[in-house]
Amino acid sequence: GVYVYGTNNERYIPGKSSYPSQDYLHEYILFGYSDDKHSFLSCGYLADRHYREFETLYDDYLRSLMNTTDGMIKFSFWQYCQQAEFALDIPHIVVELSDYLHSVNTQRVQQNGLHYGLDAVIKLMECLAKQIRNEGRADIRYTKAFWGHKKLMNQRLQYLRTAGFDMEPDWLEQTAEHEKKAQQIHLLCIRQNFKGTPSSAEYIEKRFTEILQGERHILPAVLERLKSG
């Protein structure tokens, strides 16, 4: 089968936490459909905070595409290849990690005013702190994604070590600590949304800053280690 991947506006997707009052652009995937029900089959986090399969009516899906705030409708079609051979692509990892550190995306012809890498982390920190100060709440979808990103960073360094690359114990300890701090940010934002804590914004800014400082310290060393083999 073929998978359809793209970006839509979850404000128009029943079951999503943004429906029907808040614009929220997010990636989606479709992996099935039913002409009898006039619906697509997708999966993702719903308003109940559980990741699961759900159905989207054709009309709702079309509205979610037509109301993307940047006015761009793009599709990617993916198909699983059973004959694919997977290998550790170190040159690609070096490019991606360098892009993250320098806040660029060299694989994009145009940046289009978007934020990447560490710069995107700073913008996320500012966005969450502003939400808490102005609205008394934070969008925990952002914090969940950030926590997931730090978890992947930690797992990838662990994987590189098992693949034979000499990852310093201090690097592994710090990435594990970054994952823990990202989890603390997420849990605090959940608490903020239920109880409201005046000092939450300052605490979140402090934790973000600690993660940023840590990554600026260890990731250049990881890059050099990967380049040297």
mmCIF file of C-alpha atoms in Angstrom:
data_model
loop_
_atom_site.group_PDB
_atom_site.id
_atom_site.type_symbol
_atom_site.label_atom_id
_atom_site.label_comp_id
_atom_site.label_asym_id
_atom_site.label_seq_id
_atom_site.Cartn_x
_atom_site.Cartn_y
_atom_site.Cartn_z
ATOM 1 C CA GLY A 1 0.000 0.000 0.000
ATOM 2 C CA VAL A 2 0.859 3.667 -0.230
ATOM 3 C CA TYR A 3 1.029 6.100 2.693
ATOM 4 C CA VAL A 4 0.066 9.759 2.262
ATOM 5 C CA TYR A 5 2.019 12.257 4.346
ATOM 6 C CA GLY A 6 1.592 16.014 4.616
ATOM 7 C CA THR A 7 0.526 18.977 6.752
ATOM 8 C CA ASN A 8 -3.026 19.998 7.611
ATOM 9 C CA ASN A 9 -4.880 22.244 10.041
ATOM 10 C CA GLU A 10 -6.135 20.178 12.989
ATOM 11 C CA ARG A 11 -8.756 22.825 13.757
ATOM 12 C CA TYR A 12 -10.934 21.050 11.177
ATOM 13 C CA ILE A 13 -10.311 17.456 12.327
ATOM 14 C CA PRO A 14 -12.913 16.220 14.871
ATOM 15 C CA GLY A 15 -11.301 14.482 17.814
ATOM 16 C CA LYS A 16 -8.173 16.653 17.815
ATOM 17 C CA SER A 17 -7.598 18.950 20.783
ATOM 18 C CA SER A 18 -7.552 22.003 18.484
ATOM 19 C CA TYR A 19 -10.997 21.200 17.054
ATOM 20 C CA PRO A 20 -12.935 23.400 16.410
ATOM 21 C CA SER A 21 -11.514 26.591 17.935
ATOM 22 C CA GLN A 22 -7.765 26.835 17.337
ATOM 23 C CA ASP A 23 -5.580 26.764 14.229
ATOM 24 C CA TYR A 24 -2.825 24.188 14.576
ATOM 25 C CA LEU A 25 -0.709 23.011 11.664
ATOM 26 C CA HIS A 26 0.605 19.496 12.112
ATOM 27 C CA GLU A 27 1.904 16.601 10.099
ATOM 28 C CA TYR A 28 -0.473 13.738 9.347
ATOM 29 C CA ILE A 29 -0.361 10.317 7.759
ATOM 30 C CA LEU A 30 -3.105 8.423 5.914
ATOM 31 C CA PHE A 31 -2.865 4.674 5.501
ATOM 32 C CA GLY A 32 -6.378 3.583 4.538
ATOM 33 C CA TYR A 33 -9.793 4.715 3.356
ATOM 34 C CA SER A 34 -13.422 3.668 3.090
ATOM 35 C CA ASP A 35 -15.623 4.913 0.271
ATOM 36 C CA ASP A 36 -18.616 3.473 2.120
ATOM 37 C CA LYS A 37 -17.918 5.717 5.127
ATOM 38 C CA HIS A 38 -16.402 8.539 3.033
ATOM 39 C CA SER A 39 -13.433 8.562 5.374
ATOM 40 C CA PHE A 40 -9.665 8.140 5.588
ATOM 41 C CA LEU A 41 -7.848 6.110 8.235
ATOM 42 C CA SER A 42 -5.139 7.954 10.139
ATOM 43 C CA CYS A 43 -3.385 7.843 13.503
ATOM 44 C CA GLY A 44 -2.089 10.370 16.015
ATOM 45 C CA TYR A 45 -2.702 11.996 19.379
ATOM 46 C CA LEU A 46 -6.328 12.949 19.995
ATOM 47 C CA ALA A 47 -7.898 15.245 22.561
ATOM 48 C CA ASP A 48 -7.832 12.436 25.137
ATOM 49 C CA ARG A 49 -3.998 12.447 24.810
ATOM 50 C CA HIS A 50 -3.885 8.883 23.526
ATOM 51 C CA TYR A 51 -2.094 7.913 20.329
ATOM 52 C CA ARG A 52 -4.386 5.727 18.263
ATOM 53 C CA GLU A 53 -6.101 5.131 14.944
ATOM 54 C CA PHE A 54 -9.031 7.327 13.972
ATOM 55 C CA GLU A 55 -11.200 8.081 10.944
ATOM 56 C CA THR A 56 -11.379 11.442 9.178
ATOM 57 C CA LEU A 57 -14.254 12.220 6.834
ATOM 58 C CA TYR A 58 -13.265 13.230 3.312
ATOM 59 C CA ASP A 59 -14.919 16.642 3.743
ATOM 60 C CA ASP A 60 -13.156 17.345 7.067
ATOM 61 C CA TYR A 61 -9.830 16.316 5.580
ATOM 62 C CA LEU A 62 -10.354 18.634 2.592
ATOM 63 C CA ARG A 63 -11.225 21.558 4.894
ATOM 64 C CA SER A 64 -8.114 20.880 6.945
ATOM 65 C CA LEU A 65 -6.013 21.187 3.781
ATOM 66 C CA MET A 66 -7.754 24.263 2.392
ATOM 67 C CA ASN A 67 -7.260 26.138 5.672
ATOM 68 C CA THR A 68 -3.546 25.751 6.160
ATOM 69 C CA THR A 69 -2.355 29.212 7.131
ATOM 70 C CA ASP A 70 0.565 29.286 4.692
ATOM 71 C CA GLY A 71 -1.722 28.514 1.759
ATOM 72 C CA MET A 72 0.453 25.620 0.617
ATOM 73 C CA ILE A 73 -0.926 22.128 0.033
ATOM 74 C CA LYS A 74 1.735 19.462 -0.355
ATOM 75 C CA PHE A 75 1.621 15.670 -0.401
ATOM 76 C CA SER A 76 4.260 13.020 -0.026
ATOM 77 C CA PHE A 77 3.563 9.447 -1.044
ATOM 78 C CA TRP A 78 5.500 6.690 0.674
ATOM 79 C CA GLN A 79 5.678 2.995 0.008
ATOM 80 C CA TYR A 80 7.489 0.412 2.100
ATOM 81 C CA CYS A 81 10.175 -1.503 0.264
ATOM 82 C CA GLN A 82 10.698 -4.964 1.692
ATOM 83 C CA GLN A 83 13.992 -5.289 -0.170
ATOM 84 C CA ALA A 84 15.473 -2.169 1.424
ATOM 85 C CA GLU A 85 18.802 -2.562 3.186
ATOM 86 C CA PHE A 86 19.356 -0.317 6.174
ATOM 87 C CA ALA A 87 22.769 0.967 7.168
ATOM 88 C CA LEU A 88 24.198 3.573 9.514
ATOM 89 C CA ASP A 89 24.678 6.642 7.286
ATOM 90 C CA ILE A 90 27.355 8.620 9.139
ATOM 91 C CA PRO A 91 27.761 11.378 6.477
ATOM 92 C CA HIS A 92 24.009 12.052 6.674
ATOM 93 C CA ILE A 93 24.116 12.128 10.493
ATOM 94 C CA VAL A 94 27.005 14.614 10.349
ATOM 95 C CA VAL A 95 25.011 16.920 8.046
ATOM 96 C CA GLU A 96 21.864 16.718 10.181
ATOM 97 C CA LEU A 97 23.733 17.305 13.445
ATOM 98 C CA SER A 98 25.693 20.209 11.967
ATOM 99 C CA ASP A 99 22.460 21.756 10.678
ATOM 100 C CA TYR A 100 20.921 21.414 14.140
ATOM 101 C CA LEU A 101 23.869 23.171 15.783
ATOM 102 C CA HIS A 102 23.957 25.995 13.236
ATOM 103 C CA SER A 103 20.143 26.387 13.021
ATOM 104 C CA VAL A 104 19.956 25.797 9.272
ATOM 105 C CA ASN A 105 18.515 23.211 6.930
ATOM 106 C CA THR A 106 21.019 22.781 4.116
ATOM 107 C CA GLN A 107 18.766 20.265 2.386
ATOM 108 C CA ARG A 108 16.192 23.018 1.766
ATOM 109 C CA VAL A 109 16.666 25.406 -1.127
ATOM 110 C CA GLN A 110 14.751 28.172 0.658
ATOM 111 C CA GLN A 111 14.458 28.734 4.395
ATOM 112 C CA ASN A 112 11.092 30.562 3.994
ATOM 113 C CA GLY A 113 11.473 32.303 7.351
ATOM 114 C CA LEU A 114 11.316 29.014 9.267
ATOM 115 C CA HIS A 115 13.389 28.241 12.345
ATOM 116 C CA TYR A 116 15.607 25.196 12.620
ATOM 117 C CA GLY A 117 17.785 23.454 15.182
ATOM 118 C CA LEU A 118 18.853 25.296 18.303
ATOM 119 C CA ASP A 119 17.149 28.454 17.070
ATOM 120 C CA ALA A 120 13.852 26.552 16.921
ATOM 121 C CA VAL A 121 14.410 25.379 20.504
ATOM 122 C CA ILE A 122 14.874 29.002 21.619
ATOM 123 C CA LYS A 123 11.685 30.034 19.798
ATOM 124 C CA LEU A 124 9.819 27.168 21.447
ATOM 125 C CA MET A 125 11.042 28.267 24.876
ATOM 126 C CA GLU A 126 9.893 31.836 24.184
ATOM 127 C CA CYS A 127 6.528 30.644 22.865
ATOM 128 C CA LEU A 128 5.792 28.477 25.924
ATOM 129 C CA ALA A 129 6.849 31.174 28.386
ATOM 130 C CA LYS A 130 4.665 33.723 26.569
ATOM 131 C CA GLN A 131 1.683 31.347 26.612
ATOM 132 C CA ILE A 132 2.011 30.826 30.355
ATOM 133 C CA ARG A 133 2.437 34.525 31.146
ATOM 134 C CA ASN A 134 -0.343 35.729 28.838
ATOM 135 C CA GLU A 135 -2.850 32.866 28.922
ATOM 136 C CA GLY A 136 -1.982 30.918 32.070
ATOM 137 C CA ARG A 137 -1.522 27.719 30.074
ATOM 138 C CA ALA A 138 0.887 26.000 27.691
ATOM 139 C CA ASP A 139 0.329 23.852 24.620
ATOM 140 C CA ILE A 140 1.541 20.459 25.823
ATOM 141 C CA ARG A 141 1.724 19.098 22.276
ATOM 142 C CA TYR A 142 4.848 21.215 21.868
ATOM 143 C CA THR A 143 6.370 20.022 25.137
ATOM 144 C CA LYS A 144 5.560 16.389 24.323
ATOM 145 C CA ALA A 145 7.325 16.736 20.963
ATOM 146 C CA PHE A 146 10.328 18.402 22.604
ATOM 147 C CA TRP A 147 10.578 15.641 25.189
ATOM 148 C CA GLY A 148 10.418 13.076 22.381
ATOM 149 C CA HIS A 149 13.205 14.872 20.529
ATOM 150 C CA LYS A 150 15.515 14.825 23.558
ATOM 151 C CA LYS A 151 14.690 11.153 24.075
ATOM 152 C CA LEU A 152 15.700 10.414 20.476
ATOM 153 C CA MET A 153 18.929 12.393 20.868
ATOM 154 C CA ASN A 154 19.800 10.296 23.899
ATOM 155 C CA GLN A 155 18.909 7.016 22.177
ATOM 156 C CA ARG A 156 20.923 7.909 19.077
ATOM 157 C CA LEU A 157 24.093 8.532 21.051
ATOM 158 C CA GLN A 158 23.549 5.231 22.825
ATOM 159 C CA TYR A 159 23.111 3.542 19.436
ATOM 160 C CA LEU A 160 26.286 5.121 18.057
ATOM 161 C CA ARG A 161 28.164 3.693 21.017
ATOM 162 C CA THR A 162 26.828 0.186 20.336
ATOM 163 C CA ALA A 163 27.776 0.658 16.665
ATOM 164 C CA GLY A 164 31.417 1.066 17.659
ATOM 165 C CA PHE A 165 31.811 4.819 17.982
ATOM 166 C CA ASP A 166 33.592 6.031 21.097
ATOM 167 C CA MET A 167 30.947 8.121 22.834
ATOM 168 C CA GLU A 168 32.311 9.623 26.041
ATOM 169 C CA PRO A 169 30.431 8.629 29.216
ATOM 170 C CA ASP A 170 29.963 12.331 30.028
ATOM 171 C CA TRP A 171 28.165 12.877 26.715
ATOM 172 C CA LEU A 172 25.790 10.020 27.393
ATOM 173 C CA GLU A 173 25.135 11.245 30.934
ATOM 174 C CA GLN A 174 24.343 14.747 29.690
ATOM 175 C CA THR A 175 21.967 13.639 26.931
ATOM 176 C CA ALA A 176 20.163 11.441 29.466
ATOM 177 C CA GLU A 177 19.920 14.482 31.757
ATOM 178 C CA HIS A 178 18.556 16.576 28.878
ATOM 179 C CA GLU A 179 15.844 13.977 28.319
ATOM 180 C CA LYS A 180 14.961 14.111 32.019
ATOM 181 C CA LYS A 181 14.763 17.912 32.006
ATOM 182 C CA ALA A 182 12.561 17.884 28.899
ATOM 183 C CA GLN A 183 10.244 15.474 30.703
ATOM 184 C CA GLN A 184 10.150 17.864 33.677
ATOM 185 C CA ILE A 185 9.172 20.709 31.331
ATOM 186 C CA HIS A 186 6.325 18.623 29.902
ATOM 187 C CA LEU A 187 5.003 17.528 33.291
ATOM 188 C CA LEU A 188 5.196 21.062 34.667
ATOM 189 C CA CYS A 189 3.176 22.378 31.727
ATOM 190 C CA ILE A 190 0.514 19.737 32.372
ATOM 191 C CA ARG A 191 0.391 20.884 35.984
ATOM 192 C CA GLN A 192 0.294 24.501 34.837
ATOM 193 C CA ASN A 193 -2.780 23.826 32.731
ATOM 194 C CA PHE A 194 -4.613 22.289 35.679
ATOM 195 C CA LYS A 195 -3.498 24.410 38.613
ATOM 196 C CA GLY A 196 -1.632 27.456 37.358
ATOM 197 C CA THR A 197 1.796 28.197 38.791
ATOM 198 C CA PRO A 198 3.101 31.793 38.543
ATOM 199 C CA SER A 199 6.748 30.681 38.535
ATOM 200 C CA SER A 200 6.301 28.081 35.789
ATOM 201 C CA ALA A 201 7.548 30.342 32.989
ATOM 202 C CA GLU A 202 10.804 31.093 34.797
ATOM 203 C CA TYR A 203 11.365 27.433 35.637
ATOM 204 C CA ILE A 204 10.752 26.386 32.028
ATOM 205 C CA GLU A 205 13.147 29.044 30.717
ATOM 206 C CA LYS A 206 15.798 27.835 33.158
ATOM 207 C CA ARG A 207 15.437 24.184 32.093
ATOM 208 C CA PHE A 208 15.482 25.077 28.393
ATOM 209 C CA THR A 209 18.609 27.192 28.893
ATOM 210 C CA GLU A 210 20.369 24.329 30.677
ATOM 211 C CA ILE A 211 19.564 21.973 27.798
ATOM 212 C CA LEU A 212 20.744 24.502 25.199
ATOM 213 C CA GLN A 213 24.007 25.118 27.034
ATOM 214 C CA GLY A 214 24.607 21.405 27.400
ATOM 215 C CA GLU A 215 24.019 20.654 23.719
ATOM 216 C CA ARG A 216 26.260 23.535 22.626
ATOM 217 C CA HIS A 217 28.977 21.954 24.763
ATOM 218 C CA ILE A 218 28.789 18.283 23.803
ATOM 219 C CA LEU A 219 27.397 18.127 20.261
ATOM 220 C CA PRO A 220 30.401 19.799 18.566
ATOM 221 C CA ALA A 221 32.586 17.139 20.191
ATOM 222 C CA VAL A 222 30.243 14.397 18.980
ATOM 223 C CA LEU A 223 30.467 15.836 15.470
ATOM 224 C CA GLU A 224 34.247 15.772 15.492
ATOM 225 C CA ARG A 225 34.256 12.194 16.769
ATOM 226 C CA LEU A 226 31.933 11.097 13.955
ATOM 227 C CA LYS A 227 34.019 12.899 11.327
ATOM 228 C CA SER A 228 37.199 11.236 12.545
ATOM 229 C CA GLY A 229 35.551 7.813 12.516
#
